[in-house]
């Protein structure tokens, strides 16, 4: 199985900052990677698919990049509403797996 | 409005069974790839199962042989039959629609299973 590892596990940043979350795969997932945002008590929400394709309705402050085994999710101009846990997920072969999550806190 | 509504969760003894349902409105479960994902208390997300449009099924390693995904086209509902439940199956179970090839764009609100 492909293992997905996110870093950092937690980050704290100020409104207006740029934050970057990294997701590493134990073997290549090509470009088949998605990112989700989850707020407490809510279902996850799709932000990005196929590495860098922004889901409809997601602010353009979110950006994804990478290929193969290393991927990043960047949030530009961090907003209070971005406080959440973010997960990456690969879908290059079964089983699909998620990273362990990165909690983003607003200072 | 597209909506997925899960039900059927509850408290069950180890070794027991439950069947979860995911009722869909505004979205045909027979015309889409549909999946189940779970989240143990305070933990991350774990992909559980996938049902293809052609009826093919795929499962995560931890549930293979115990869980079965299916659908009822006339009821427009997705199911997850869970047998031989273990304490580690305790989680919120979400159903979701799959964008072809594997991202999940529409989610239900989840149903809680406690073993």
CSV table of C-alpha atoms in Angstrom, one decimal:
chain,number,residue,atom,x,y,z
A,1,UNK,CA,0.0,0.0,0.0
A,2,UNK,CA,1.1,3.6,-0.7
A,3,UNK,CA,1.7,5.5,2.5
A,4,UNK,CA,1.0,9.3,2.5
A,5,UNK,CA,2.8,11.4,5.0
A,6,UNK,CA,1.9,15.1,5.7
A,7,UNK,CA,4.0,17.7,7.3
A,8,UNK,CA,3.8,19.5,9.5
A,9,UNK,CA,1.1,17.9,11.7
A,10,UNK,CA,0.1,21.3,13.1
A,11,UNK,CA,0.9,24.8,12.0
A,12,UNK,CA,0.0,28.2,13.4
A,13,UNK,CA,0.0,31.3,11.2
A,14,UNK,CA,-1.4,34.8,11.1
A,15,UNK,CA,-4.2,36.2,8.9
A,16,UNK,CA,-2.6,37.2,5.6
A,17,UNK,CA,0.3,34.7,5.8
A,18,UNK,CA,1.2,32.2,3.2
A,19,UNK,CA,1.2,28.6,4.5
A,20,UNK,CA,2.4,25.4,2.8
A,21,UNK,CA,1.5,21.9,3.6
A,22,UNK,CA,3.6,19.0,2.2
A,23,UNK,CA,2.4,15.6,1.3
A,24,UNK,CA,4.8,12.8,0.5
A,25,UNK,CA,3.9,9.4,-1.0
A,26,UNK,CA,5.9,6.3,-0.3
A,27,UNK,CA,5.9,5.6,-4.1
A,28,UNK,CA,4.8,7.5,-7.1
A,29,UNK,CA,1.2,8.4,-7.4
A,30,UNK,CA,1.8,10.3,-10.6
A,31,UNK,CA,-0.5,13.3,-10.4
A,32,UNK,CA,-3.4,11.5,-8.8
A,33,UNK,CA,-3.7,13.5,-5.6
A,34,UNK,CA,-6.5,15.3,-3.9
A,35,UNK,CA,-6.7,17.7,-1.0
A,36,UNK,CA,-9.6,18.1,1.5
A,37,UNK,CA,-10.4,20.6,4.2
A,38,UNK,CA,-12.3,19.4,7.3
A,39,UNK,CA,-13.7,21.5,10.0
A,40,UNK,CA,-14.7,20.1,13.4
A,41,UNK,CA,-18.0,18.1,13.3
A,42,UNK,CA,-18.3,18.4,9.5
A,43,UNK,CA,-17.6,16.2,6.6
A,44,UNK,CA,-14.5,16.9,4.6
A,45,UNK,CA,-14.7,19.2,1.6
A,46,UNK,CA,-12.8,18.7,-1.6
A,47,UNK,CA,-10.4,21.5,-2.4
A,48,UNK,CA,-8.2,20.2,-5.2
A,49,UNK,CA,-8.0,17.2,-7.4
A,50,UNK,CA,-5.5,15.9,-9.9
A,51,UNK,CA,-2.8,17.8,-7.9
A,52,UNK,CA,-3.7,21.3,-9.0
A,53,UNK,CA,-7.3,21.4,-10.2
A,54,UNK,CA,-9.3,23.7,-8.0
A,55,UNK,CA,-12.8,22.4,-7.1
A,56,UNK,CA,-15.6,24.6,-8.1
A,57,UNK,CA,-16.3,27.3,-5.5
A,58,UNK,CA,-13.0,27.0,-3.7
A,59,UNK,CA,-11.2,30.3,-3.4
A,60,UNK,CA,-8.2,30.8,-5.7
A,61,UNK,CA,-6.1,31.5,-2.6
A,62,UNK,CA,-5.7,27.7,-2.5
A,63,UNK,CA,-3.1,26.2,-4.9
A,64,UNK,CA,-1.7,22.8,-5.4
A,65,UNK,CA,1.5,21.5,-7.0
A,66,UNK,CA,3.7,18.5,-7.3
A,67,UNK,CA,4.1,15.2,-9.1
A,68,UNK,CA,5.2,11.7,-8.3
A,69,UNK,CA,6.0,11.5,-4.6
A,70,UNK,CA,6.0,15.1,-3.4
A,71,UNK,CA,3.1,17.5,-3.3
A,72,UNK,CA,2.2,20.8,-1.7
A,73,UNK,CA,-0.9,22.7,-0.8
A,74,UNK,CA,-0.4,26.4,-0.5
A,75,UNK,CA,-2.8,28.8,1.1
A,76,UNK,CA,-2.1,32.4,0.2
A,77,UNK,CA,-3.5,35.3,2.2
A,78,UNK,CA,-4.6,33.0,5.1
A,79,UNK,CA,-8.1,33.8,6.3
A,80,UNK,CA,-9.8,33.0,9.7
A,81,UNK,CA,-12.2,30.7,7.8
A,82,UNK,CA,-9.2,28.6,6.7
A,83,UNK,CA,-8.8,27.2,10.3
A,84,UNK,CA,-9.3,23.5,9.7
A,85,UNK,CA,-7.5,20.2,9.2
A,86,UNK,CA,-6.3,19.4,5.7
A,87,UNK,CA,-5.8,16.0,4.3
A,88,UNK,CA,-4.1,14.7,1.1
A,89,UNK,CA,-5.3,11.6,-0.6
A,90,UNK,CA,-3.9,9.6,-3.5
A,91,UNK,CA,-5.9,7.7,-6.0
A,92,UNK,CA,-3.3,5.9,-8.0
A,93,UNK,CA,-4.3,2.3,-7.5
A,94,UNK,CA,-6.1,0.6,-4.6
A,95,UNK,CA,-6.2,1.0,-1.7
A,96,UNK,CA,-6.6,4.7,-1.8
A,97,UNK,CA,-5.0,6.3,1.2
A,98,UNK,CA,-5.0,9.6,3.1
A,99,UNK,CA,-2.3,11.5,4.8
A,100,UNK,CA,-2.7,11.8,8.6
A,101,UNK,CA,-3.8,15.4,8.4
A,102,UNK,CA,-2.4,18.9,9.0
A,103,UNK,CA,-4.2,21.1,11.5
A,104,UNK,CA,-4.0,24.8,10.6
A,105,UNK,CA,-4.5,27.3,13.4
A,106,UNK,CA,-4.9,31.0,13.1
A,107,UNK,CA,-2.8,33.0,15.6
B,1,UNK,CA,-29.9,20.2,-4.6
B,2,UNK,CA,-27.7,17.2,-4.5
B,3,UNK,CA,-27.7,15.5,-1.1
B,4,UNK,CA,-26.4,12.2,0.4
B,5,UNK,CA,-27.9,11.1,3.7
B,6,UNK,CA,-26.4,8.3,5.7
B,7,UNK,CA,-28.3,6.2,8.2
B,8,UNK,CA,-28.1,2.9,10.0
B,9,UNK,CA,-25.3,3.6,12.4
B,10,UNK,CA,-25.5,2.6,16.1
B,11,UNK,CA,-24.0,0.5,18.9
B,12,UNK,CA,-23.2,-3.1,18.1
B,13,UNK,CA,-21.3,-5.9,20.0
B,14,UNK,CA,-18.0,-7.2,18.6
B,15,UNK,CA,-18.8,-9.9,16.0
B,16,UNK,CA,-22.1,-8.3,15.2
B,17,UNK,CA,-23.4,-6.8,11.9
B,18,UNK,CA,-24.8,-3.5,10.7
B,19,UNK,CA,-26.0,-2.3,7.4
B,20,UNK,CA,-25.5,1.4,6.6
B,21,UNK,CA,-27.5,3.2,4.0
B,22,UNK,CA,-26.8,6.3,2.0
B,23,UNK,CA,-29.9,7.8,0.4
B,24,UNK,CA,-29.2,10.0,-2.6
B,25,UNK,CA,-31.3,12.9,-3.9
B,26,UNK,CA,-30.4,14.8,-7.0
B,27,UNK,CA,-27.7,12.3,-7.8
B,28,UNK,CA,-28.0,8.9,-9.4
B,29,UNK,CA,-26.0,6.3,-7.4
B,30,UNK,CA,-26.2,3.9,-10.4
B,31,UNK,CA,-24.6,6.5,-12.8
B,32,UNK,CA,-21.8,7.5,-10.5
B,33,UNK,CA,-18.8,5.9,-8.7
B,34,UNK,CA,-19.7,5.8,-5.0
B,35,UNK,CA,-17.6,5.3,-2.0
B,36,UNK,CA,-17.5,4.9,1.8
B,37,UNK,CA,-14.9,6.6,3.9
B,38,UNK,CA,-14.6,6.4,7.7
B,39,UNK,CA,-13.1,8.4,10.5
B,40,UNK,CA,-12.3,6.9,13.9
B,41,UNK,CA,-12.8,9.2,16.9
B,42,UNK,CA,-10.1,12.0,16.8
B,43,UNK,CA,-8.4,10.3,13.9
B,44,UNK,CA,-7.8,10.8,10.2
B,45,UNK,CA,-9.7,9.6,7.2
B,46,UNK,CA,-9.7,6.0,5.9
B,47,UNK,CA,-11.0,4.9,2.6
B,48,UNK,CA,-13.3,1.8,3.0
B,49,UNK,CA,-14.9,0.8,-0.2
B,50,UNK,CA,-15.8,1.7,-3.8
B,51,UNK,CA,-18.6,0.7,-6.1
B,52,UNK,CA,-18.1,1.2,-9.8
B,53,UNK,CA,-20.9,2.0,-12.2
B,54,UNK,CA,-20.5,-1.5,-13.7
B,55,UNK,CA,-20.9,-3.1,-10.3
B,56,UNK,CA,-17.2,-3.8,-9.6
B,57,UNK,CA,-16.2,-3.3,-6.0
B,58,UNK,CA,-13.0,-2.5,-4.2
B,59,UNK,CA,-12.1,-2.5,-0.5
B,60,UNK,CA,-9.6,-1.3,1.9
B,61,UNK,CA,-7.3,-3.9,3.4
B,62,UNK,CA,-8.8,-3.6,6.9
B,63,UNK,CA,-12.4,-4.4,5.8
B,64,UNK,CA,-11.8,-6.8,2.9
B,65,UNK,CA,-13.9,-10.0,3.4
B,66,UNK,CA,-16.1,-8.4,6.1
B,67,UNK,CA,-17.7,-5.5,4.4
B,68,UNK,CA,-19.8,-5.4,1.2
B,69,UNK,CA,-20.8,-2.4,-0.7
B,70,UNK,CA,-24.0,-2.5,-2.9
B,71,UNK,CA,-26.7,-0.3,-4.2
B,72,UNK,CA,-30.4,-0.3,-4.9
B,73,UNK,CA,-31.0,1.6,-8.1
B,74,UNK,CA,-34.8,1.8,-7.6
B,75,UNK,CA,-34.3,3.4,-4.2
B,76,UNK,CA,-31.3,5.4,-5.4
B,77,UNK,CA,-29.5,4.2,-2.2
B,78,UNK,CA,-25.9,3.0,-1.5
B,79,UNK,CA,-25.4,0.4,1.2
B,80,UNK,CA,-22.5,-0.9,3.3
B,81,UNK,CA,-23.1,-4.3,4.9
B,82,UNK,CA,-20.6,-4.7,7.8
B,83,UNK,CA,-20.1,-8.1,9.3
B,84,UNK,CA,-17.9,-9.5,12.0
B,85,UNK,CA,-17.5,-6.0,13.4
B,86,UNK,CA,-14.4,-5.2,15.6
B,87,UNK,CA,-13.8,-2.4,18.1
B,88,UNK,CA,-11.4,-0.8,15.6
B,89,UNK,CA,-14.4,-0.4,13.2
B,90,UNK,CA,-15.8,2.3,15.5
B,91,UNK,CA,-16.0,5.5,13.4
B,92,UNK,CA,-18.1,8.0,11.6
B,93,UNK,CA,-18.9,6.5,8.2
B,94,UNK,CA,-19.4,8.8,5.3
B,95,UNK,CA,-20.6,8.0,1.8
B,96,UNK,CA,-19.4,10.2,-1.1
B,97,UNK,CA,-19.6,10.6,-4.8
B,98,UNK,CA,-16.4,10.0,-6.7
B,99,UNK,CA,-15.1,12.1,-9.5
B,100,UNK,CA,-14.0,9.6,-12.1
B,101,UNK,CA,-10.6,8.2,-11.1
B,102,UNK,CA,-10.8,9.0,-7.5
B,103,UNK,CA,-11.5,12.3,-5.7
B,104,UNK,CA,-14.6,12.7,-3.5
B,105,UNK,CA,-16.6,15.8,-4.4
B,106,UNK,CA,-19.9,15.3,-2.6
B,107,UNK,CA,-20.1,13.9,0.9
B,108,UNK,CA,-22.9,13.0,3.3
B,109,UNK,CA,-23.0,14.1,6.9
B,110,UNK,CA,-21.9,10.8,8.2
B,111,UNK,CA,-23.4,8.1,10.5
B,112,UNK,CA,-21.7,6.9,13.7
B,113,UNK,CA,-20.9,3.2,14.3
B,114,UNK,CA,-19.7,2.1,17.8
B,115,UNK,CA,-18.5,-1.4,18.3
